[in-house]
Coordinates of C-alpha atoms and ligand atoms in Angstrom, one line a residue:
X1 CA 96.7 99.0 148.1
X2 CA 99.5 96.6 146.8
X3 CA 98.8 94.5 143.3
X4 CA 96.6 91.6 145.1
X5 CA 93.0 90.6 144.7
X6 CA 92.2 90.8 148.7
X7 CA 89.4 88.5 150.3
X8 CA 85.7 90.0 151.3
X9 CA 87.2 89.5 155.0
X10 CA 89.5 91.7 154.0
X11 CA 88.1 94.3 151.7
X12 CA 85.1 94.5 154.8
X13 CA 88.3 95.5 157.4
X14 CA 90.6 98.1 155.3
X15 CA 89.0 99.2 151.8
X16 CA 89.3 102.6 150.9
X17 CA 90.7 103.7 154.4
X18 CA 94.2 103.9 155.5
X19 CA 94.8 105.5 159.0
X20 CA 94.3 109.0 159.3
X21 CA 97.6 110.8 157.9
X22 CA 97.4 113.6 160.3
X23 CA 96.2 112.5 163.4
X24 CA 97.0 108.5 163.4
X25 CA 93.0 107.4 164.1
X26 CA 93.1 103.8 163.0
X27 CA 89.0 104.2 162.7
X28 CA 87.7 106.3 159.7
X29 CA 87.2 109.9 161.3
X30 CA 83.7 111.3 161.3
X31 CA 84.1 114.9 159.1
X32 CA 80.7 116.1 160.4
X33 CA 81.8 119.3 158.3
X34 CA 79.2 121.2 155.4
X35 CA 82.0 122.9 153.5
X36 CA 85.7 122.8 153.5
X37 CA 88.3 125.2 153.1
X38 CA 89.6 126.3 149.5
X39 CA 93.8 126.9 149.2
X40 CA 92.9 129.9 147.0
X41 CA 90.8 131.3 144.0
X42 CA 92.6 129.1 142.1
X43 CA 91.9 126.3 143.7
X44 CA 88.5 126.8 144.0
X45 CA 88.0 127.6 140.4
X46 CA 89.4 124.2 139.3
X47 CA 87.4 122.4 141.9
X48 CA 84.3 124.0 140.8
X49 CA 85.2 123.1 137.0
X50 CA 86.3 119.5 138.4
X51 CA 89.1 119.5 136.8
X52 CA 90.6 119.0 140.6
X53 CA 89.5 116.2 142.5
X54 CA 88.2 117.5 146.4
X55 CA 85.5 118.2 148.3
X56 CA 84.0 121.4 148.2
X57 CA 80.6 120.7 150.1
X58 CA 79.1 117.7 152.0
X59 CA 76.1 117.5 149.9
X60 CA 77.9 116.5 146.6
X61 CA 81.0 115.0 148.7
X62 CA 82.5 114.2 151.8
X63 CA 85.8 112.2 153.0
X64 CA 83.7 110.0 155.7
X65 CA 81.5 109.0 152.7
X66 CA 84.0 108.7 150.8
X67 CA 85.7 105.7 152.7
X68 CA 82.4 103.8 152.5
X69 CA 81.6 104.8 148.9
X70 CA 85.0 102.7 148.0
X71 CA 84.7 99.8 150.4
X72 CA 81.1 99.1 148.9
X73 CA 82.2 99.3 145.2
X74 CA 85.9 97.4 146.2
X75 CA 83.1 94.5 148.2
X76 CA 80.9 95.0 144.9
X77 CA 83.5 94.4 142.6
X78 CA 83.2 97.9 140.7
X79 CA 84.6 100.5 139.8
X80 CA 83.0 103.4 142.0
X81 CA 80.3 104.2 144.0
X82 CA 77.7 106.7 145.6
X83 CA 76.4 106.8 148.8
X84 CA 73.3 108.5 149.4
X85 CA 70.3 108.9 152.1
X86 CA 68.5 105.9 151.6
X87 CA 67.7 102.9 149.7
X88 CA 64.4 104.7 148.2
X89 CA 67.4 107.6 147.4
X90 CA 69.6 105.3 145.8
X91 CA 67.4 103.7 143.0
X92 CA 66.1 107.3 142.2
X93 CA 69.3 108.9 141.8
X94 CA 70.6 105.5 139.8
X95 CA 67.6 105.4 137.5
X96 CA 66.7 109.6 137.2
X97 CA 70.3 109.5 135.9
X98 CA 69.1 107.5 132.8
X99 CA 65.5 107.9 132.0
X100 CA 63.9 111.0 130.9
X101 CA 60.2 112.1 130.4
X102 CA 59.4 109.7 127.0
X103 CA 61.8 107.0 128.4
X104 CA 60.4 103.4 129.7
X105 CA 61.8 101.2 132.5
X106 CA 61.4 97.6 132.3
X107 CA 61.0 96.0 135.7
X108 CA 60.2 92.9 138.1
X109 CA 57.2 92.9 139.5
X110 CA 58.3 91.7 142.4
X111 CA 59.6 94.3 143.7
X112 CA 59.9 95.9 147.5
X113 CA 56.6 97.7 148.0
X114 CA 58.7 101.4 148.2
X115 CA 60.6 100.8 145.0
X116 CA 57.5 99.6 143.2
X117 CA 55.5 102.7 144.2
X118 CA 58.9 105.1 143.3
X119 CA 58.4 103.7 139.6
X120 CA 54.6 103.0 139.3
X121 CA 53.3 106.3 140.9
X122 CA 56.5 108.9 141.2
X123 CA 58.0 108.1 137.6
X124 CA 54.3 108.2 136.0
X125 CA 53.9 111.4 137.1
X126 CA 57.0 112.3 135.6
X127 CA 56.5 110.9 131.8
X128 CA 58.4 107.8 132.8
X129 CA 56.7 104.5 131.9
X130 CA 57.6 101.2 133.7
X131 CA 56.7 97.7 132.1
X132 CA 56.2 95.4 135.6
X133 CA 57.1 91.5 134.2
X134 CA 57.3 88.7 136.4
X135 CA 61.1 88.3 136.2
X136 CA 61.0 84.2 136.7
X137 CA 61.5 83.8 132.5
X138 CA 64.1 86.0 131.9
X139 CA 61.7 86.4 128.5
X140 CA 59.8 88.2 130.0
X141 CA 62.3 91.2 130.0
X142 CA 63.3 91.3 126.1
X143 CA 59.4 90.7 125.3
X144 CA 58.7 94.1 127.3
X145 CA 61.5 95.9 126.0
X146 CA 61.0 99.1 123.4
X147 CA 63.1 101.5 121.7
X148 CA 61.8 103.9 124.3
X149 CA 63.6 101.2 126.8
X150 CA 66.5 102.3 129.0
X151 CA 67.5 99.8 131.8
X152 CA 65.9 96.5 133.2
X153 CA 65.7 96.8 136.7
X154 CA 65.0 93.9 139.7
X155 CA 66.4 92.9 143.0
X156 CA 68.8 89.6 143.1
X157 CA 66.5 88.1 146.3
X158 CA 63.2 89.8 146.0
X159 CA 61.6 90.9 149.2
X160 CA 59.5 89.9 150.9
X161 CA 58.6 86.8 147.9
X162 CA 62.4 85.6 147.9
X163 CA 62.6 84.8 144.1
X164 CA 66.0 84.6 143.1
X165 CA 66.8 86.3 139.7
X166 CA 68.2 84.0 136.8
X167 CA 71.1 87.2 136.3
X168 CA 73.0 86.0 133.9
X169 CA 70.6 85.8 130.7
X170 CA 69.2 88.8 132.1
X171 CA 72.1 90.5 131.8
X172 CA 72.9 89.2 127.8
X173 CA 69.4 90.5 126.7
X174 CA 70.3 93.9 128.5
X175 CA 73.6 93.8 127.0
X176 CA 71.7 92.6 123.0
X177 CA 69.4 95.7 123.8
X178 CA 72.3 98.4 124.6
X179 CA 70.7 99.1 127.9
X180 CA 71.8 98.2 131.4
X181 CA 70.8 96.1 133.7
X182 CA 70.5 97.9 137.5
X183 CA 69.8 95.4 140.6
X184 CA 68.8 95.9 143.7
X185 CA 71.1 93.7 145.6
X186 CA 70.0 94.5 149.4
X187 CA 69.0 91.1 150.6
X188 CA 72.2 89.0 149.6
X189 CA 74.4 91.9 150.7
X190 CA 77.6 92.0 148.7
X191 CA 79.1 89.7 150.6
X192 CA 77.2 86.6 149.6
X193 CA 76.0 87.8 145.9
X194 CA 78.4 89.6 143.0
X195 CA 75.7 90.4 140.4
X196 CA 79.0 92.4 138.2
X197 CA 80.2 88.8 138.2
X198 CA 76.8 87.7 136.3
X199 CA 76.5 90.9 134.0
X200 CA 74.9 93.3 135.8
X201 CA 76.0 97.1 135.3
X202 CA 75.1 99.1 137.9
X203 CA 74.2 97.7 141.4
X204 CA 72.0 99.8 144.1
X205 CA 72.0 98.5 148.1
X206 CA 69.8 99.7 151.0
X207 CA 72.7 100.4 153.5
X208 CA 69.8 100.4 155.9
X209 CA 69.6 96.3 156.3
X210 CA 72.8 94.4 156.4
X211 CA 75.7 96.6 155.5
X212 CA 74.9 98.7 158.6
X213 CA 73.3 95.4 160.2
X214 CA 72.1 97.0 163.5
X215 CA 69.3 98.8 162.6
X216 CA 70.1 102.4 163.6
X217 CA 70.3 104.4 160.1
X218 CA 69.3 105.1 156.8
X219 CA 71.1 104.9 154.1
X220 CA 71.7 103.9 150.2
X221 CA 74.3 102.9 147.6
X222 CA 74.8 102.9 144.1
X223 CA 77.8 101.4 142.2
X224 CA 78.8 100.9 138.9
X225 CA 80.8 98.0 137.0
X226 CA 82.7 100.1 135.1
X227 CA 82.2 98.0 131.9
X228 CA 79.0 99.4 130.4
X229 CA 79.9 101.2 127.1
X230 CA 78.0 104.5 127.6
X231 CA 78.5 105.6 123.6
X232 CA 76.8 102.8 122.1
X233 CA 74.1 106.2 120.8
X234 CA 71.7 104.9 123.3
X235 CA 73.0 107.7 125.7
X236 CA 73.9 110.8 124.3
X237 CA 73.6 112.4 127.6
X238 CA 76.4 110.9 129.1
X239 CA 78.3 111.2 125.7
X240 CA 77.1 114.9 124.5
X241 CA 78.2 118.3 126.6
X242 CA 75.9 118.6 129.9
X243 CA 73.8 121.1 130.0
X244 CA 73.1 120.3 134.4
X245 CA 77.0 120.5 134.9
X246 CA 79.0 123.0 132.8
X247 CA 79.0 121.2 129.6
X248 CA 80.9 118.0 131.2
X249 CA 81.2 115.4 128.8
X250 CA 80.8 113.1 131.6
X251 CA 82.1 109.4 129.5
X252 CA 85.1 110.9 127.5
X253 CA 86.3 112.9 131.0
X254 CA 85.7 110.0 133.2
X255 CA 85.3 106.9 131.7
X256 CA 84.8 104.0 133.4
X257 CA 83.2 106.0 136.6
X258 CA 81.0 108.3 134.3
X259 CA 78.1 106.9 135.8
X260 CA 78.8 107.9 139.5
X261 CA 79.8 111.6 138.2
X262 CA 76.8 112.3 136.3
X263 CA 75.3 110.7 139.3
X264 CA 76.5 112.9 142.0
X265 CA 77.3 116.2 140.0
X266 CA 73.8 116.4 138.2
X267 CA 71.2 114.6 140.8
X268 CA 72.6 114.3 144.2
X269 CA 74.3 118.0 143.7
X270 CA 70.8 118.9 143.1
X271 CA 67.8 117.0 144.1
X272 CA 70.1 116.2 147.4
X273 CA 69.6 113.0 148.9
X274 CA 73.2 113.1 150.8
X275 CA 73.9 110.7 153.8
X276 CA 75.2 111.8 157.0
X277 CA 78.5 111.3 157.2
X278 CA 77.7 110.2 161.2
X279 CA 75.4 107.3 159.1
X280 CA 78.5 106.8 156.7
X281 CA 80.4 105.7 159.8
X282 CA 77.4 104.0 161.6
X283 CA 77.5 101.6 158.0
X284 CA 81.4 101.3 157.6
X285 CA 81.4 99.9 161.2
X286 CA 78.6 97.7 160.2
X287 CA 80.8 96.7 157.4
X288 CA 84.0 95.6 159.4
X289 CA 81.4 92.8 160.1
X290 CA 79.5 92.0 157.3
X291 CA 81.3 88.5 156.4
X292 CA 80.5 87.1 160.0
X293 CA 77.3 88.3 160.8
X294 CA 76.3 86.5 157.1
X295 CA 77.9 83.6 157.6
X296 CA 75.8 83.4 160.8
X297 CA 72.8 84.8 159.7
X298 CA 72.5 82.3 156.4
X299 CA 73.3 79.1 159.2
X300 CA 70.6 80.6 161.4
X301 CA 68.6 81.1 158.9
X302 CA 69.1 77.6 157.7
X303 CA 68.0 76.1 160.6
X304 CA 65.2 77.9 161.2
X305 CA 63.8 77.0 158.1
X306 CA 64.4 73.3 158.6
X307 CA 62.8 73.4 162.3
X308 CA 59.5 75.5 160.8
X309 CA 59.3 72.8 157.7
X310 CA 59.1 70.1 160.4
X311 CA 57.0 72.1 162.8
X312 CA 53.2 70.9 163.2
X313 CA 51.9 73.8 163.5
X314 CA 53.4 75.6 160.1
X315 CA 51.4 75.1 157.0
X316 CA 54.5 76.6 154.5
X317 CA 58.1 77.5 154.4
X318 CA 60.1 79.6 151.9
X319 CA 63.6 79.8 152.0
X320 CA 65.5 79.3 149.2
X321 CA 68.2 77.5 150.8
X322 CA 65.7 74.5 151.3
X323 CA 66.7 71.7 148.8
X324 CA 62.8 71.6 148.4
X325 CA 62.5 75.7 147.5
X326 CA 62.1 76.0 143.4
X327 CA 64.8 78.5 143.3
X328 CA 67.1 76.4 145.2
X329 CA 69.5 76.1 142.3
X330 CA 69.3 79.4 141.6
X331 CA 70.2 80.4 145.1
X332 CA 73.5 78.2 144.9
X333 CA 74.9 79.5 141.3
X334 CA 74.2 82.5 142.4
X335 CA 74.0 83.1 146.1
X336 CA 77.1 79.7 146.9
X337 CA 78.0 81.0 150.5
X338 CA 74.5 81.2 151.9
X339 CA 70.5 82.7 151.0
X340 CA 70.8 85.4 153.9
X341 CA 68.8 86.1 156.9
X342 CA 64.7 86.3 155.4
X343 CA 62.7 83.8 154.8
X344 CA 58.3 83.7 155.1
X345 CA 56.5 80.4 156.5
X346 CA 52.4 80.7 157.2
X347 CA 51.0 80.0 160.1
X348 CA 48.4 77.2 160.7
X349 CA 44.6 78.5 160.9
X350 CA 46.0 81.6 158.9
X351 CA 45.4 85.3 159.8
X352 CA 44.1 85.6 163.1
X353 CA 46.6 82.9 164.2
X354 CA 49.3 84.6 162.2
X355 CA 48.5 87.6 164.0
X356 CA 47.8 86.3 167.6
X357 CA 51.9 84.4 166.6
X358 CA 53.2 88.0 166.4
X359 CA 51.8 88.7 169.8
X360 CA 52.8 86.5 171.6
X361 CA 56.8 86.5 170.4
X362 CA 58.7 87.2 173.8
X363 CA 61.9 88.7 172.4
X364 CA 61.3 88.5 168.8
X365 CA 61.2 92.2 167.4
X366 CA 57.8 93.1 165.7
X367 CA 58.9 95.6 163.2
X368 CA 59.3 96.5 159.8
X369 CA 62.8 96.2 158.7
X370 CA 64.9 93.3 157.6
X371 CA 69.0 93.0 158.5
X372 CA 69.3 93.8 161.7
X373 CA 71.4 91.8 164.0
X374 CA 68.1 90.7 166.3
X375 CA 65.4 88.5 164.6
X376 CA 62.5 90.5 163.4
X377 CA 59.4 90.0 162.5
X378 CA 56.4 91.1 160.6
X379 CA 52.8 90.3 159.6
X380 CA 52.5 91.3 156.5
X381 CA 48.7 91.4 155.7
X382 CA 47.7 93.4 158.6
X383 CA 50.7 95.9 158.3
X384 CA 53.2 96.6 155.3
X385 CA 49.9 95.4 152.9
X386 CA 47.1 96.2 155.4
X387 CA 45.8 98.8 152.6
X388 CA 45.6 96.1 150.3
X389 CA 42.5 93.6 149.8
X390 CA 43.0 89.8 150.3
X391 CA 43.1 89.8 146.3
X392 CA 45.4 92.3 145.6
X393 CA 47.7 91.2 148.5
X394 CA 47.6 87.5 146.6
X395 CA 49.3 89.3 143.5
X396 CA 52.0 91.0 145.4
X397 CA 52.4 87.2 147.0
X398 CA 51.2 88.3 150.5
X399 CA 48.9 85.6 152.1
X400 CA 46.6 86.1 155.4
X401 CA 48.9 83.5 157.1
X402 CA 52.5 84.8 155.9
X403 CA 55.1 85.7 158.5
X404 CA 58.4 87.5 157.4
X405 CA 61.1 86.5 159.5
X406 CA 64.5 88.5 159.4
X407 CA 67.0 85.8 161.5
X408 CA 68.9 87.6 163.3
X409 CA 72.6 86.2 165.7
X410 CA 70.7 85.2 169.0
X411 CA 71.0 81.5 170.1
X412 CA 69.7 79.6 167.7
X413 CA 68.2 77.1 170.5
X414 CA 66.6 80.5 171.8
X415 CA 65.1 82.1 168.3
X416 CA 63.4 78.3 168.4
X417 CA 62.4 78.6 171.2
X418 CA 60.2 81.5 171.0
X419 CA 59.2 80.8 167.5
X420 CA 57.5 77.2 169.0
X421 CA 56.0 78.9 172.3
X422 CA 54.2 81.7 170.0
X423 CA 53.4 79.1 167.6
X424 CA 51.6 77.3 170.4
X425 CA 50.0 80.1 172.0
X426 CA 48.7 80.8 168.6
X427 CA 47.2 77.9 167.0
Ligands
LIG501 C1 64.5 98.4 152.5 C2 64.7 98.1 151.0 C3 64.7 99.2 150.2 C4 64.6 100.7 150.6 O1 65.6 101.1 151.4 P1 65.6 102.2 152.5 O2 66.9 102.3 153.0 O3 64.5 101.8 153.5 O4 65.1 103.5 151.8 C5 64.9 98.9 148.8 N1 65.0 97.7 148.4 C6 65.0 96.6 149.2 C7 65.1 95.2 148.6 C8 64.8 96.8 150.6 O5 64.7 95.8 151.4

């Protein structure tokens, strides 16, 4: 690309893809190939010892990928990127690349069920130790943190409670400690939040919500800044020769994308999470999008929010682009071009009515899943938290009359609509 700093519009529409040199396809071409041809033992050989860059099987690389690997990290802001199956897929690769057995996480506690359970059960299990701290005093994270501490980890929005992280003194006691500071920036999208901008070091996405933004795949994302200075002596893995990948020194032979490498060449290579590159397509034409369907989704949103505040039959609404929401200011620093597409509001005479709401939506997608271009929604105490008693589903901020609402880009007269008809058969 020439020497300019494109627009997001832009970025969405053309980074990392130029048409197809051989055949002319303007779209990205799906290479729905396992392996790919060496030129000769040479070849091979130097591919093997990457000292050449190309692909030399789809579950380490793959060109379709590839395209959306550098469109996410050009929307992001960074310097590379790594896509992977899923969401789940993407915070385990981004965080099994720095923690050990003996290592410690600190952690919101706020965060999505699924990546909650990935560091509370799965990393236990493994010797890893997470420190879960309400993230709202960025405090909280330097009082939790240890020498045995290697990243702070949260999500920018978190789902489903919406609290919108204070990044930016986050990010100067991660950088104070020598540690990075990972966030899980699914429900902004990078369109509307930049957490590199704010300090952040390495950024993971569910590809599943609103980069593909149609709900037909899985998929995940990890990018890095570039910035973080990996020999500070707090990571002599990514310093010293590797003993999962030929004794790489994976900083000093790839520098500011040393991350990604020892990312894709000692965990995906071998625990294999790889995407499809048919999903990798399925997201990039998702992306081509992105900017509209937020800009749309944060006005829908919007409104909705201001109808359910005024509605009679709604006890509660939380958005936090309501002036009213206490992290309204937090939203606009961080979040200026809109609060995305979810937002929770509880239902008068609480969880029978709340359920009886869900029931009688008329186009309004029951499901679980946020992002998707239709409006969704889900009862959260009788299904994502049904396991949980009314106590414990208090603490992960999950009442009995909670909705979660995902706006989608129907007519907003028509959303409203159904909202107020269920709303009426219910209470
Ligand atoms: C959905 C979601 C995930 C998990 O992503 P999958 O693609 O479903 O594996 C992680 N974090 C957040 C914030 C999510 O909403």
């Amino acid at each position: 690309m020439p020497d300019r700093k494109f627009a997001d519009e832009t970025l969405c529409l053309h980074a990392g893809q130029i048409p197809d040199q051989t055949t002319g396809s303007r779209a990205p071409p799906i290479y729905q190939t396992s392996s790919y041809v060496f030129d000769n033992a040479d070849h091979a050989a130097s591919l093997f010892n990457l000292q050449t860059f190309g692909n030399v099987y789809s579950r380490l690389s793959n060109p379709t990928n590839a395209v959306l690997e550098e469109r996410v990290a050009a929307l992001e802001g960074g310097r590379a990127a790594l896509a992977v199956a899923s969401g789940m897929s993407a915070q385990m690769t981004a965080l099994l690349t720095l923690v050990n057995s003996g290592d410690e996480i600190v952690a919101a506690r706020t965060l999505y069920g699924g990546s909650f359970s990935q560091m509370d059960v799965n990393f236990r299990r493994l010797g890893i130790k997470t420190h879960f701290i309400d993230p709202d005093d960025p405090e909280n994270f330097r009082k939790a943190i240890t020498p045995a501490t290697r990243l702070l980890y949260a999500e920018t929005v978190g789902n489903p409670n919406l609290n919108v992280l204070d990044i930016e003194p986050v990010a100067a006691i991660a950088r104070e400690a020598g540690i990075p500071l990972i966030l899980d920036n699914t429900v902004p999208s990078p369109y509307l939040c930049k957490p590199f901008d704010f300090g952040a070091d390495i950024v993971i996405h569910s590809a599943t919500k609103f980069i593909g933004g149609h709900g037909t795949s899985i998929g995940g994302l990890l990018v890095e800044s570039g910035k973080f200075p990996w020999d500070n002596g707090n990571f002599p893995e990514m310093v010293d020769a590797s003993d999962g990948y030929h004794g790489v020194r994976f900083f000093e032979t790839f520098g500011d994308f040393a991350f990604t490498m020892k990312a894709r060449m000692e965990y995906l290579r071998t625990l294999g999470p790889s995407l499809s590159p048919f999903n990798a397509f399925a997201f990039l034409q998702g992306l081509e999008t992105l900017h509209v369907r937020m800009d749309r989704h944060c006005e829908n949103a919007l409104a909705v929010a201001n109808f359910l505040q005024q509605h009679a039959l709604v006890e509660w609404v939380n958005y936090p682009g309501l002036k009213e929401n206490r992290y309204y200011d937090l939203a606009q620093k961080y979040m200026p071009k809109g609060a995305s597409a979810v937002l929770t509001f509880g239902v008068k005479g609480g969880f029978e009515a709340a359920e009886k709401f869900i029931d009688s939506a008329q186009f309004l997608s029951h499901l679980a899943n946020i992002g998707d271009a239709k409006t969704l929604i889900v009862h959260p105490a009788s299904t994502t938290h049904r396991q949980l008693n009314e106590e414990q589903q208090r603490a992960a901020g999950v009442s009995p009359d909670m909705v979660r609402l995902s706006v989608g880009l129907e007519a907003l007269d028509d959303i409203m609509w159904d909202i107020d008809q269920a709303l009426h058969k219910a209470c």
